[in-house]
Coordinates of C-alpha atoms in Angstrom, one line a residue:
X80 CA -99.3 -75.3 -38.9
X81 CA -97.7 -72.5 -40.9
X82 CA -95.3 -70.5 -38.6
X83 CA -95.1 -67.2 -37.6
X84 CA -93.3 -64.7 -40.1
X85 CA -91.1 -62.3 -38.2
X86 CA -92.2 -58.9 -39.5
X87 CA -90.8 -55.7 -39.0
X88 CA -93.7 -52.8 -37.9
X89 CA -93.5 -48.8 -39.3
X90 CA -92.4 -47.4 -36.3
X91 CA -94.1 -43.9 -37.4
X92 CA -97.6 -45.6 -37.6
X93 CA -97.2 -48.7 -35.7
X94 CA -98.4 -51.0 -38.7
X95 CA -97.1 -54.0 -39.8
X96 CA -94.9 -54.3 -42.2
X97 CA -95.3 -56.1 -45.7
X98 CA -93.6 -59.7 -46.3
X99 CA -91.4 -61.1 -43.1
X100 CA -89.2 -63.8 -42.7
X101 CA -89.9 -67.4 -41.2
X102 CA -88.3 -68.3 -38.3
X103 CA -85.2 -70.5 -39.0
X104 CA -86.1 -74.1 -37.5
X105 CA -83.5 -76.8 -35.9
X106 CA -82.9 -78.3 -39.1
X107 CA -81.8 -75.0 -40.8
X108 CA -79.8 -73.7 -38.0
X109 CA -78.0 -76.9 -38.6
X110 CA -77.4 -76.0 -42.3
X111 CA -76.0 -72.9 -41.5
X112 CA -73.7 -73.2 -38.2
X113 CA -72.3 -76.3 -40.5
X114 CA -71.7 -74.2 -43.4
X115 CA -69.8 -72.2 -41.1
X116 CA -67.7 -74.5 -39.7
X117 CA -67.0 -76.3 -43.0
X118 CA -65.7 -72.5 -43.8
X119 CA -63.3 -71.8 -41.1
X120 CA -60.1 -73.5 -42.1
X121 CA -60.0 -71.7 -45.7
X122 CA -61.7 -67.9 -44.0
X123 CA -58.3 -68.8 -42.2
X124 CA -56.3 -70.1 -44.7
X125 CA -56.7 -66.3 -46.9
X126 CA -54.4 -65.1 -44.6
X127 CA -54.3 -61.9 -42.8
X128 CA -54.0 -60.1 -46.4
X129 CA -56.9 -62.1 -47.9
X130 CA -59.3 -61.5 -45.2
X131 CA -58.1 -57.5 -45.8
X132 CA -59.4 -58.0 -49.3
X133 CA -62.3 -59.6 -48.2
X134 CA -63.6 -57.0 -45.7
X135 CA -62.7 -54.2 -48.0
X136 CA -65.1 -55.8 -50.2
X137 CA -67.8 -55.8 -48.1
X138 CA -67.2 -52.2 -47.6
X139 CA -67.3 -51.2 -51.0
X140 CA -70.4 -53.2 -51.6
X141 CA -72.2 -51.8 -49.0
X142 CA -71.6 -48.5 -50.3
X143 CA -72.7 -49.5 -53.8
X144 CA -76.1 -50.6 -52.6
X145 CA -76.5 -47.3 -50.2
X146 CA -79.9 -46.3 -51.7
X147 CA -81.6 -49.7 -51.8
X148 CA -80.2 -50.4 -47.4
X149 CA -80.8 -46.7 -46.5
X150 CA -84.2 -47.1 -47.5
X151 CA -85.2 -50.5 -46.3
X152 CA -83.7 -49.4 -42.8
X153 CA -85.2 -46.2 -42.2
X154 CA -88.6 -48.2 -43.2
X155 CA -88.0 -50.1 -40.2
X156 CA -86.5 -47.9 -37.8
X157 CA -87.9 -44.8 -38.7
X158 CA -83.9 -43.3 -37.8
X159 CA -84.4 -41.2 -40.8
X160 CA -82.0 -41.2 -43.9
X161 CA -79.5 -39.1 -42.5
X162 CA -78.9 -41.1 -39.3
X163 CA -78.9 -44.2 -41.7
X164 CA -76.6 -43.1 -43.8
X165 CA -74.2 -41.7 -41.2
X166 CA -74.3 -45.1 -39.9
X167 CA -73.9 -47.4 -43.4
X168 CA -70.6 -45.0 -44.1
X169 CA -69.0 -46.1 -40.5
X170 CA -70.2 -48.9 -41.0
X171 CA -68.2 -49.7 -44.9
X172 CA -65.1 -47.7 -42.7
X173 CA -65.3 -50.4 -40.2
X174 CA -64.6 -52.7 -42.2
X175 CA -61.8 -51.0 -43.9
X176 CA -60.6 -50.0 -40.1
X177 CA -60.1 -54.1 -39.5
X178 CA -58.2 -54.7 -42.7
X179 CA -55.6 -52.2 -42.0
X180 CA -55.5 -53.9 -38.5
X181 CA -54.9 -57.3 -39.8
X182 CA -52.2 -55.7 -42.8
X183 CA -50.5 -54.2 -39.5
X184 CA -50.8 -57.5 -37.6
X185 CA -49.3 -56.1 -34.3
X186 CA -52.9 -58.5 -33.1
X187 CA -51.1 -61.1 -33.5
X188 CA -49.2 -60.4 -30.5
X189 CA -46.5 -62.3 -32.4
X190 CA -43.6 -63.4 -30.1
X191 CA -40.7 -65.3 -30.6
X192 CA -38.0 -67.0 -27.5
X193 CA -35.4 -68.7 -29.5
X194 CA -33.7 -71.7 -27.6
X195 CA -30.6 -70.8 -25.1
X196 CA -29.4 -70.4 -21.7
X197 CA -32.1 -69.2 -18.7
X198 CA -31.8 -69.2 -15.3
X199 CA -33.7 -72.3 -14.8
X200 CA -32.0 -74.6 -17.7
X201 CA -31.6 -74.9 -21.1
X202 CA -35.0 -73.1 -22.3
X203 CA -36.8 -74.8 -25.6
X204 CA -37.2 -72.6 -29.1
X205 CA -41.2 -71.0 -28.1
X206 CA -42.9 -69.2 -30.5
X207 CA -46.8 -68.0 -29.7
X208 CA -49.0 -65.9 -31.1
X209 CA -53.3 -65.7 -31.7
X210 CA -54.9 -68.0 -33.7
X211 CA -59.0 -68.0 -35.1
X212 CA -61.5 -69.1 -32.2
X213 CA -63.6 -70.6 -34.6
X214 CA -67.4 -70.0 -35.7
X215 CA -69.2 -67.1 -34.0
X216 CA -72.5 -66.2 -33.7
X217 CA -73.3 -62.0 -33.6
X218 CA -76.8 -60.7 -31.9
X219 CA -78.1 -57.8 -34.3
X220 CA -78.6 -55.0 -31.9
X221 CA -81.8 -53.1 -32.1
X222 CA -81.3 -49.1 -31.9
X223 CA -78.2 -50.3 -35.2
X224 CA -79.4 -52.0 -37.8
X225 CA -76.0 -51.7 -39.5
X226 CA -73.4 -50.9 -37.0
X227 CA -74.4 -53.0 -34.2
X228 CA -76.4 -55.9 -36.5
X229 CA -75.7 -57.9 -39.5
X230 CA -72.3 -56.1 -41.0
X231 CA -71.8 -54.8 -37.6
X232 CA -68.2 -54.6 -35.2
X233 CA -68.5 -57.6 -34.0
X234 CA -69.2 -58.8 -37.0
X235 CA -66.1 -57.4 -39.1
X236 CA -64.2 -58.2 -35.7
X237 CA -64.8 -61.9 -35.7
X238 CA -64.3 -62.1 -39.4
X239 CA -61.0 -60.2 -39.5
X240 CA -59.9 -62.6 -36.7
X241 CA -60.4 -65.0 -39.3
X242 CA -63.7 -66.6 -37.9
X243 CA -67.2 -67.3 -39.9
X244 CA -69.8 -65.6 -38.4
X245 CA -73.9 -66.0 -37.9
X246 CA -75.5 -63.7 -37.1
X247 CA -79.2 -64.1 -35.3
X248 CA -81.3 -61.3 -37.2
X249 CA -82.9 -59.0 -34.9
X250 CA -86.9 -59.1 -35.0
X251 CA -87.3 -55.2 -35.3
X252 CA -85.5 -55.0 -39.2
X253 CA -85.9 -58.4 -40.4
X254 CA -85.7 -57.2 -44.0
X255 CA -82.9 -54.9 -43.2
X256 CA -80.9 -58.1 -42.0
X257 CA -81.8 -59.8 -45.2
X258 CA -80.9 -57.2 -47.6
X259 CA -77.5 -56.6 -46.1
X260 CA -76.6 -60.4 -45.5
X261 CA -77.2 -60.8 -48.7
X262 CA -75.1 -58.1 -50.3
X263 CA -72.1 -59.4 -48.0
X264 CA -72.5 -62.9 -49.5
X265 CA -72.6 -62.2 -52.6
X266 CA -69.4 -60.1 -52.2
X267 CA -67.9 -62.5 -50.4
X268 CA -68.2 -65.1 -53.1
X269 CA -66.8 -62.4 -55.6
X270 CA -64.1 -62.1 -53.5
X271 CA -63.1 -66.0 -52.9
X272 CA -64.0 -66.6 -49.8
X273 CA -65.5 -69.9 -48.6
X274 CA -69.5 -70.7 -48.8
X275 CA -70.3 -70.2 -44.9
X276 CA -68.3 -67.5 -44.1
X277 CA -71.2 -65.1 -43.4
X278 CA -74.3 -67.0 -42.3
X279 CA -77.8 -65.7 -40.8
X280 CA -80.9 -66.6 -38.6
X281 CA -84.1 -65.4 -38.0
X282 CA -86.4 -65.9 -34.6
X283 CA -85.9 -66.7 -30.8
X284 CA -85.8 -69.7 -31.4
X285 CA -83.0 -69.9 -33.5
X286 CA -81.4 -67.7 -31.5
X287 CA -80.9 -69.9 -28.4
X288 CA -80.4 -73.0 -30.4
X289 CA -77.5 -71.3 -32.2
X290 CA -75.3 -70.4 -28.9
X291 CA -75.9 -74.5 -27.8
X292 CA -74.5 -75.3 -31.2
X293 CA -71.0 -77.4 -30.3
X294 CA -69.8 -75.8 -33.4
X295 CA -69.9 -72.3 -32.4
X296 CA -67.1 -70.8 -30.0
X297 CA -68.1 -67.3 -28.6
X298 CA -71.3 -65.3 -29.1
X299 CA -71.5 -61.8 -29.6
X300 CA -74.5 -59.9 -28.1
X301 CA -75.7 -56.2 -27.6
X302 CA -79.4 -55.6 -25.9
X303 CA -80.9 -56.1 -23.0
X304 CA -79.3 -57.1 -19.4
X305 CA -82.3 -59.5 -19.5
X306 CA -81.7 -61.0 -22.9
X307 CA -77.6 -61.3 -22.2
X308 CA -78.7 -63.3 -19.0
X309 CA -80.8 -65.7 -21.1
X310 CA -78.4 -66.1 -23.2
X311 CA -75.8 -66.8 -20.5
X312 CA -77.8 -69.3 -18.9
X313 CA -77.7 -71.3 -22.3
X314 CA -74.3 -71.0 -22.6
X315 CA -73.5 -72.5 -19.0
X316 CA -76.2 -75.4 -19.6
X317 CA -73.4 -76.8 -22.8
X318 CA -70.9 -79.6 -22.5
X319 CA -68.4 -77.1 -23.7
X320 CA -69.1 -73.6 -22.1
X321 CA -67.8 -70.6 -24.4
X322 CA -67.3 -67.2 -24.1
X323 CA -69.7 -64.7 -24.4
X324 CA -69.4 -60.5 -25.1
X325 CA -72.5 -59.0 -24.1
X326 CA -73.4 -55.2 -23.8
X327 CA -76.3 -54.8 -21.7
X328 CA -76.7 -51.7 -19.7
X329 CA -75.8 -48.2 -19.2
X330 CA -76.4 -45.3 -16.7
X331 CA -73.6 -42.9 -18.9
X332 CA -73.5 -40.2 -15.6
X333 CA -72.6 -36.9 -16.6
X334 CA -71.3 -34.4 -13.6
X335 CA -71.5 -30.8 -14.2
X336 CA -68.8 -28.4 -11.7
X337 CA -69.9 -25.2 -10.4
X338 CA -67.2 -23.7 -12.4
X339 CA -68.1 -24.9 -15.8
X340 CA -72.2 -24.2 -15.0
X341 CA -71.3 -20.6 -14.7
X342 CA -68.6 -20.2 -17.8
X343 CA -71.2 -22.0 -20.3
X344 CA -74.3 -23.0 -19.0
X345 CA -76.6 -22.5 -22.6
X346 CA -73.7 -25.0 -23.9
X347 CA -73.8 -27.5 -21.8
X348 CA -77.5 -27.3 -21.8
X349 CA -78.0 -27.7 -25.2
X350 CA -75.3 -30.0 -26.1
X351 CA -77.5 -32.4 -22.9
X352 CA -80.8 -32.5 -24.9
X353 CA -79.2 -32.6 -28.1
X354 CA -77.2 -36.3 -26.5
X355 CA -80.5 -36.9 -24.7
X356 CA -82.6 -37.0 -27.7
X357 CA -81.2 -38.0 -30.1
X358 CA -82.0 -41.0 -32.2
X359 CA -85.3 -41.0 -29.7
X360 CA -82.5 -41.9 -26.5
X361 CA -81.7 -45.3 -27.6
X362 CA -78.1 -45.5 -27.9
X363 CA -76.5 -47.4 -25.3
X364 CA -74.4 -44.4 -24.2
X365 CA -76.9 -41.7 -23.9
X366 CA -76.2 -39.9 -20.5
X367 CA -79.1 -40.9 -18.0
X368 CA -78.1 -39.1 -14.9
X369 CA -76.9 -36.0 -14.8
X370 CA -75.4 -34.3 -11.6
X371 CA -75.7 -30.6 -11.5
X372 CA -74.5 -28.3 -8.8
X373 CA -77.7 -26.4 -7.1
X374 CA -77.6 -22.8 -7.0
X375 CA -78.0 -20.3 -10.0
X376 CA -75.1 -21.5 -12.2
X377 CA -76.9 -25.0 -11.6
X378 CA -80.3 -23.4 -12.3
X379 CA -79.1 -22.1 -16.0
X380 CA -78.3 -25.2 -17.0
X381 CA -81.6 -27.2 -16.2
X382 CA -83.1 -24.2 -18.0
X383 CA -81.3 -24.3 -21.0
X384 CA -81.6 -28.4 -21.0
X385 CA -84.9 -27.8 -21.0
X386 CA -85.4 -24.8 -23.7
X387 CA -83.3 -27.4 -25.6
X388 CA -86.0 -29.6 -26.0
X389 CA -88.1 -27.5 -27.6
X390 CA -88.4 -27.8 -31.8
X391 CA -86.5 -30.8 -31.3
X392 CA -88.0 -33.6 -33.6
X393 CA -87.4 -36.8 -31.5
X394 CA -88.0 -40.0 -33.6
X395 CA -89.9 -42.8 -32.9
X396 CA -89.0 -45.6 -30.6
X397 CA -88.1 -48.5 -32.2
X398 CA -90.4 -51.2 -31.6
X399 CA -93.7 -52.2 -29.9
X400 CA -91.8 -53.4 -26.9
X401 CA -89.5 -50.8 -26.2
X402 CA -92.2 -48.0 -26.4
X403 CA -94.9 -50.2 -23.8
X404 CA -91.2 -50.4 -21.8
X405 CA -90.6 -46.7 -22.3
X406 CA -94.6 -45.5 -21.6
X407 CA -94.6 -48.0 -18.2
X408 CA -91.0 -46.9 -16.6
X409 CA -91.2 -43.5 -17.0
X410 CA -94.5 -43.0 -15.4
X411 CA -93.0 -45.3 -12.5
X412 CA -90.2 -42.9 -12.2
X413 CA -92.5 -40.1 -12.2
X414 CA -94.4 -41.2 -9.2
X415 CA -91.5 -41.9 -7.1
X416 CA -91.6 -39.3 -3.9
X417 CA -89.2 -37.1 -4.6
X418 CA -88.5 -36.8 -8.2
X419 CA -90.5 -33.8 -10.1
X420 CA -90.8 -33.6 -13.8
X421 CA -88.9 -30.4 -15.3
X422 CA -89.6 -30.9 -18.8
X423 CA -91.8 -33.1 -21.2
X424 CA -91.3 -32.3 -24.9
X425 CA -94.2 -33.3 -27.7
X426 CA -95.6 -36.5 -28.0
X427 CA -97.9 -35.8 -31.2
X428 CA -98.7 -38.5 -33.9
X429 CA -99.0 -42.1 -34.3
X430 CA -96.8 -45.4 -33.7
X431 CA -94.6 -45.4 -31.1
X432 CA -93.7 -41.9 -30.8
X433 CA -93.0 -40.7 -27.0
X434 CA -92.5 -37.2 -25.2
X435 CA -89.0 -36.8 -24.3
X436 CA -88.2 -36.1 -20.6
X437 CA -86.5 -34.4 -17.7
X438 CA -87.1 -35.1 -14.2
X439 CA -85.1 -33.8 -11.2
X440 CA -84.1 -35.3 -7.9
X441 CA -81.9 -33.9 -4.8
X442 CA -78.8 -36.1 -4.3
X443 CA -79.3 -35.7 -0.9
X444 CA -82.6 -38.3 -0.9
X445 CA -81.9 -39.7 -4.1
X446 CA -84.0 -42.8 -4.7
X447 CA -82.7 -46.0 -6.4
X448 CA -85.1 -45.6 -9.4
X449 CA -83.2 -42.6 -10.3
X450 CA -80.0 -44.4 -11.0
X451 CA -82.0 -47.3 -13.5
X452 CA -81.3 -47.1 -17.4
X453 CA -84.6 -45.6 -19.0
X454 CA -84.0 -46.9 -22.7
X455 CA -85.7 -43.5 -24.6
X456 CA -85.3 -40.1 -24.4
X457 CA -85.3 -39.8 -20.7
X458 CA -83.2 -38.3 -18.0
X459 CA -82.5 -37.6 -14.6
X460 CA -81.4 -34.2 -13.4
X461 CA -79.6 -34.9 -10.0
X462 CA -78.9 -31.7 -8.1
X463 CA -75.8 -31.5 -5.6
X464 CA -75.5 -29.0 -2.9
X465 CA -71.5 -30.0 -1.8
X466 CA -69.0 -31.7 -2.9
X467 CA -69.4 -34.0 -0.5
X468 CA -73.3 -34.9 -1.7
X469 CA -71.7 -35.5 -5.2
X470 CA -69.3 -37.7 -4.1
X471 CA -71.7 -40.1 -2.2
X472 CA -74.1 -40.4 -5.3
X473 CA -70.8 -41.3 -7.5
X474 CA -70.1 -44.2 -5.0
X475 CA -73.6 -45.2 -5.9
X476 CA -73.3 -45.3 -9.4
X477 CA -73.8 -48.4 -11.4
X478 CA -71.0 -49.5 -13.6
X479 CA -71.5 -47.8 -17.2
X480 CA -69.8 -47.9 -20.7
X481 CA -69.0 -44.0 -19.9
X482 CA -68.7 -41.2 -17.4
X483 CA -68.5 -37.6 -18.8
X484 CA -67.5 -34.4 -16.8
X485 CA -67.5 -31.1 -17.5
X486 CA -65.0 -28.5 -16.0
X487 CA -64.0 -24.8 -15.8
X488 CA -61.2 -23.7 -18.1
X489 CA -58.7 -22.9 -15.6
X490 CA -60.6 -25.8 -13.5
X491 CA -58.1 -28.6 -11.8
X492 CA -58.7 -32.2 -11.9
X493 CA -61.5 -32.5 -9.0
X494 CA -60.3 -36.1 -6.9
X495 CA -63.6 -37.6 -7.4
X496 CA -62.6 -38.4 -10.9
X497 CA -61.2 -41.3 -10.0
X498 CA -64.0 -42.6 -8.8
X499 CA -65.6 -42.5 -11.7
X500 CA -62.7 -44.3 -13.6
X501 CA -63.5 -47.3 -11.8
X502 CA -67.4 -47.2 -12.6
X503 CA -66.6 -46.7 -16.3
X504 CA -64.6 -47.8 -19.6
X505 CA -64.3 -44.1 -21.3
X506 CA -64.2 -41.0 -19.9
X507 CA -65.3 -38.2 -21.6
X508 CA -64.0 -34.1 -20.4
X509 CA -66.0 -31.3 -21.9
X510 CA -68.6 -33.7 -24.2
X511 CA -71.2 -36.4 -24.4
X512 CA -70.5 -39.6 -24.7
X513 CA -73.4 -40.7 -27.4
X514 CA -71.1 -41.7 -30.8
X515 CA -67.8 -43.7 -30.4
X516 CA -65.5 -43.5 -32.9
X517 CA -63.8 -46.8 -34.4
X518 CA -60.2 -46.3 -34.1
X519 CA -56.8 -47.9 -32.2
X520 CA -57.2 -46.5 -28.6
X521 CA -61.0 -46.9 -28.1
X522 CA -62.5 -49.0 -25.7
X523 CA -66.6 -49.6 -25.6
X524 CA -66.5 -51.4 -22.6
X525 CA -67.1 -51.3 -18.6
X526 CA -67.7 -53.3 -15.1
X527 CA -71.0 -55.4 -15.1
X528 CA -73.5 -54.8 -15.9
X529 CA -72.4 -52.3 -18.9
X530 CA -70.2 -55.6 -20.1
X531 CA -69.4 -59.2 -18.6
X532 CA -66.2 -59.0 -20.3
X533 CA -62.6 -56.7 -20.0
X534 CA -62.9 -55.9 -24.1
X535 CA -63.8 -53.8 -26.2
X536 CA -66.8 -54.0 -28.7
X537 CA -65.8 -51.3 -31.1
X538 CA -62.0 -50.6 -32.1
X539 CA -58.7 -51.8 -33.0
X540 CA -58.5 -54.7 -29.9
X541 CA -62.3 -55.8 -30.9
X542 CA -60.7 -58.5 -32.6
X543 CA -58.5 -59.6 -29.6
X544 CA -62.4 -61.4 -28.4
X545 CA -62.5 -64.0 -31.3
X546 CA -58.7 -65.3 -30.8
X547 CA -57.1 -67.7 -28.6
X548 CA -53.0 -67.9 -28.0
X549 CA -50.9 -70.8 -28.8
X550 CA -47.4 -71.6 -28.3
X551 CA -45.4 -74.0 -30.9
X552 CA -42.1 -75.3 -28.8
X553 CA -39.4 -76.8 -31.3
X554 CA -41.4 -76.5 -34.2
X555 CA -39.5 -77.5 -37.8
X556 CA -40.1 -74.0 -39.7
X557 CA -42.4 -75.5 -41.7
X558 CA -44.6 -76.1 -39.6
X559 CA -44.7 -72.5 -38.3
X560 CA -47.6 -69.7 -39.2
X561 CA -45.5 -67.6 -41.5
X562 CA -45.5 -64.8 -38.9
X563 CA -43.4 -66.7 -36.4
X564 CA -41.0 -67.6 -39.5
X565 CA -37.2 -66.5 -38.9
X566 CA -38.0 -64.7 -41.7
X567 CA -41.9 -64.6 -43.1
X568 CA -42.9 -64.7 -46.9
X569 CA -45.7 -62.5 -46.1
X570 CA -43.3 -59.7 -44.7
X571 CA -42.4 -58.5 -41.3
X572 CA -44.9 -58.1 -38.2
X573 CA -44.5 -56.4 -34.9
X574 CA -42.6 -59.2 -33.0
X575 CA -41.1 -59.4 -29.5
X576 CA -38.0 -61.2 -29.9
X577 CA -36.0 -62.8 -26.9
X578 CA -37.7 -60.4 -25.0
X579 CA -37.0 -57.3 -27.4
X580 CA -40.0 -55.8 -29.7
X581 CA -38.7 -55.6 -33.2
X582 CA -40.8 -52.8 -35.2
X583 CA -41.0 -53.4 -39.2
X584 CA -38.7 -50.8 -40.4

């Protein structure tokens, strides 16, 4: 019995797709999650500036292929070349991001007690800092077939750390996945790295039977709170439980004041659809529920959210799934006693295309179905009559990768901010919280369900996931990493020293 090809489908017409990939059985999971494991003492053994070569390599490469991905991508997808593109040069600068991290090394979180004097006794020579976790296996992500997928953060995270990854190939851009894990292999051989150090799967399957592997040591995962749950539950049914970094789910409230509707309500109107629609509403930190004051400041800005949607030209949804998701929930929502629909953008052509929406509700009698993710370009006006009404749908709110607010110039800090410090992992004044940048102090994060971890997918302490400490007590210096040498070959790190951090100069 031959098996099912996974086959990407042309998200504009809904047709499938020419060629697939077979589903990766037991035998070749095997091959791979081996191959990886054989790898991980030499991906280690480069060193942090070896691994900086390598992931600048894949960068470049990457880039030298843009035409050939860019295309096979928005084939799949249907994001469109621009969003593609956008996306393949973060993610090459992703990679470069993580070399400078590891050339830094402050990651490390080298630290050195030498041997003396404490107040409890003589006190041993300790020296700890964060070693490689071992294999990994990455979840491409659906709405980023680069960022979030195959070359994706965690990804160049896990591999900067110094751990081989596999990635499971998301059904949706099966060629996509290919293409790219092929360009990083080759590159990687170019560059010297061990066979195994990037490694892929394709199908369900494969999928669950890679997180049971005993080889692999944390998982990786962006999608769906159901998916991260199943995955869980595979994870807690093995001999040796590991960690796992899922992002799953995200509300992304944004609360309008009085003060700022009535300084720049065609802004803040515009600026909502634009983060609303765009890439069709699947990005995991599109704002779903928006609280606006009522009144006529309030008023201007549901008007000018909705003028925004006209002449916008939303994509297509991604998949077959997500649009039958998409189509079914929103009409749910729809039906609910007291929401009304404000505004319904075009829906014209074939495939999976769907009609962007705006529904309002009265945060006085707000129902439950108005604070659910709706994965699409979909969301809930919420309006607020006091501050007191505002505050009691903020206690509500489920925990989010983001909470935006926007305030009057002259404007002070409202106290219900805090609030939403606790439901959230960024807060963003004055903007919208789709795109996060990849830099030092960014955290893509939040309470469950957004994340079941206290990291960071995207940024600088990414890589702080795929490492585990360890102390050596008494160690001769050579058997010391060079970084907790007296004085390391590979030059100086950030160190804290008997309790004193010691900069490079």
């Amino acid at each position: 019995m031959t098996a099912t090809l996974t086959t990407g489908r042309d998200p504009r017409t809904g047709a499938e797709l020419p060629g697939g990939e077979p589903p990766s059985d037991d035998a070749a999971v095997e091959q791979v999650v081996a191959a990886a494991a054989t790898a991980a003492p030499a991906l280690d053994a480069l060193g942090r500036s070896g691994r900086a070569r390598l992931l600048r390599a894949f960068g470049h490469a990457l880039g030298n292929r843009r035409d050939d991905v860019v295309a096979i991508a928005d084939r799949e997808t249907a994001l469109g070349e621009a969003r593609l593109g956008g996306e393949l040069t973060r993610t090459s600068y992703q990679f470069a991001f993580f070399a400078d991290v590891l050339e830094e090394g402050s990651y490390l979180e080298a630290t050195i007690d030498h041997a003396g004097p404490s107040p409890m006794g003589p006190r041993p020579d300790l020296r700890r800092m964060l070693v490689p976790i071992g294999p990994v296996a990455v979840f491409g992500a659906s709405n980023f077939p680069l960022a979030f997928s195959v070359p994706g953060g965690d990804t160049a995270s896990a591999l900067a750390a110094g751990n081989p990854v596999v990635v499971k190939a998301h059904g949706s851009h099966p060629a996509t996945s290919r293409l790219v894990h092929e360009i990083l292999r080759d590159a990687a051989a170019e560059a010297g790295a061990p066979e195994g150090t990037i490694g892929i799967v394709f199908g369900r399957t494969a999928g669950e039977a890679l997180v049971r592997h005993p080889a692999v040591r944390a998982v990786g995962f962006t999608g769906s709170l159901g998916g991260g749950r199943a995955l869980l539950d595979a994870i807690n049914g093995r001999d040796n439980p590991i960690p796992f970094y899922g992002e799953l789910s995200s509300l992304n409230a944004l609360v309008v004041t009085e003060a700022a509707a009535a300084e720049r309500a065609a802004e803040i109107g515009a600026g909502l659809a634009a983060s609303v629609t765009g890439s069709a509403g699947q990005l995991c930190t599109k704002p779903g529920l928006v609280l606006i004051p009522a009144g006529p400041a309030g008023d201007a800005v549901v008007v000018a959210t909705a003028q925004g949607l006209e002449g916008i030209d939303v994509v297509p949804l991604l998949n077959e799934r997500i649009h039958a998701s998409y189509l079914a929930d929103t009409e749910q929502l729809r039906a609910v006693a007291g929401v009304s629909t404000v505004a319904e953008g075009d829906a014209e052509g074939s495939g999976f295309r769907v009609a962007p929406l705006l529904v309002s509700a009265e945060a006085g009698a707000l129902p439950e179905q108005a604070l659910a993710e709706y994965f699409g370009p979909a969301t809930v006006l919420v309006r607020y009559r006091t501050e007191n009404e505002l505050a009691a749908v903020i206690d509500r709110l489920p925990a989010s990768l983001t909470a935006s607010v926007h305030l009057g110039g002259r404007e002070a800090a409202p106290p219900w901010i805090d609030a939403l410090r606790h439901t959230a992992g960024r807060l963003v004044f004055n903007g919208y919280p789709t795109g996060v940048a990849v830099s030092w102090a960014q955290h893509h994060g939040g309470p469950w369900p957004a994340t079941n971890s206290l990291f960071t997918s995207v940024g600088a302490t990414a890589i702080r996931r795929f490492l585990r400490p360890v102390t050596w007590q008494d160690a001769p210096e050579q058997a010391l990493p060079d970084e907790l040498r007296d004085t390391p070959a590979a030059g100086p790190v950030p160190r804290r020293v008997d309790g004193v951090l010691r900069l490079p100069a």
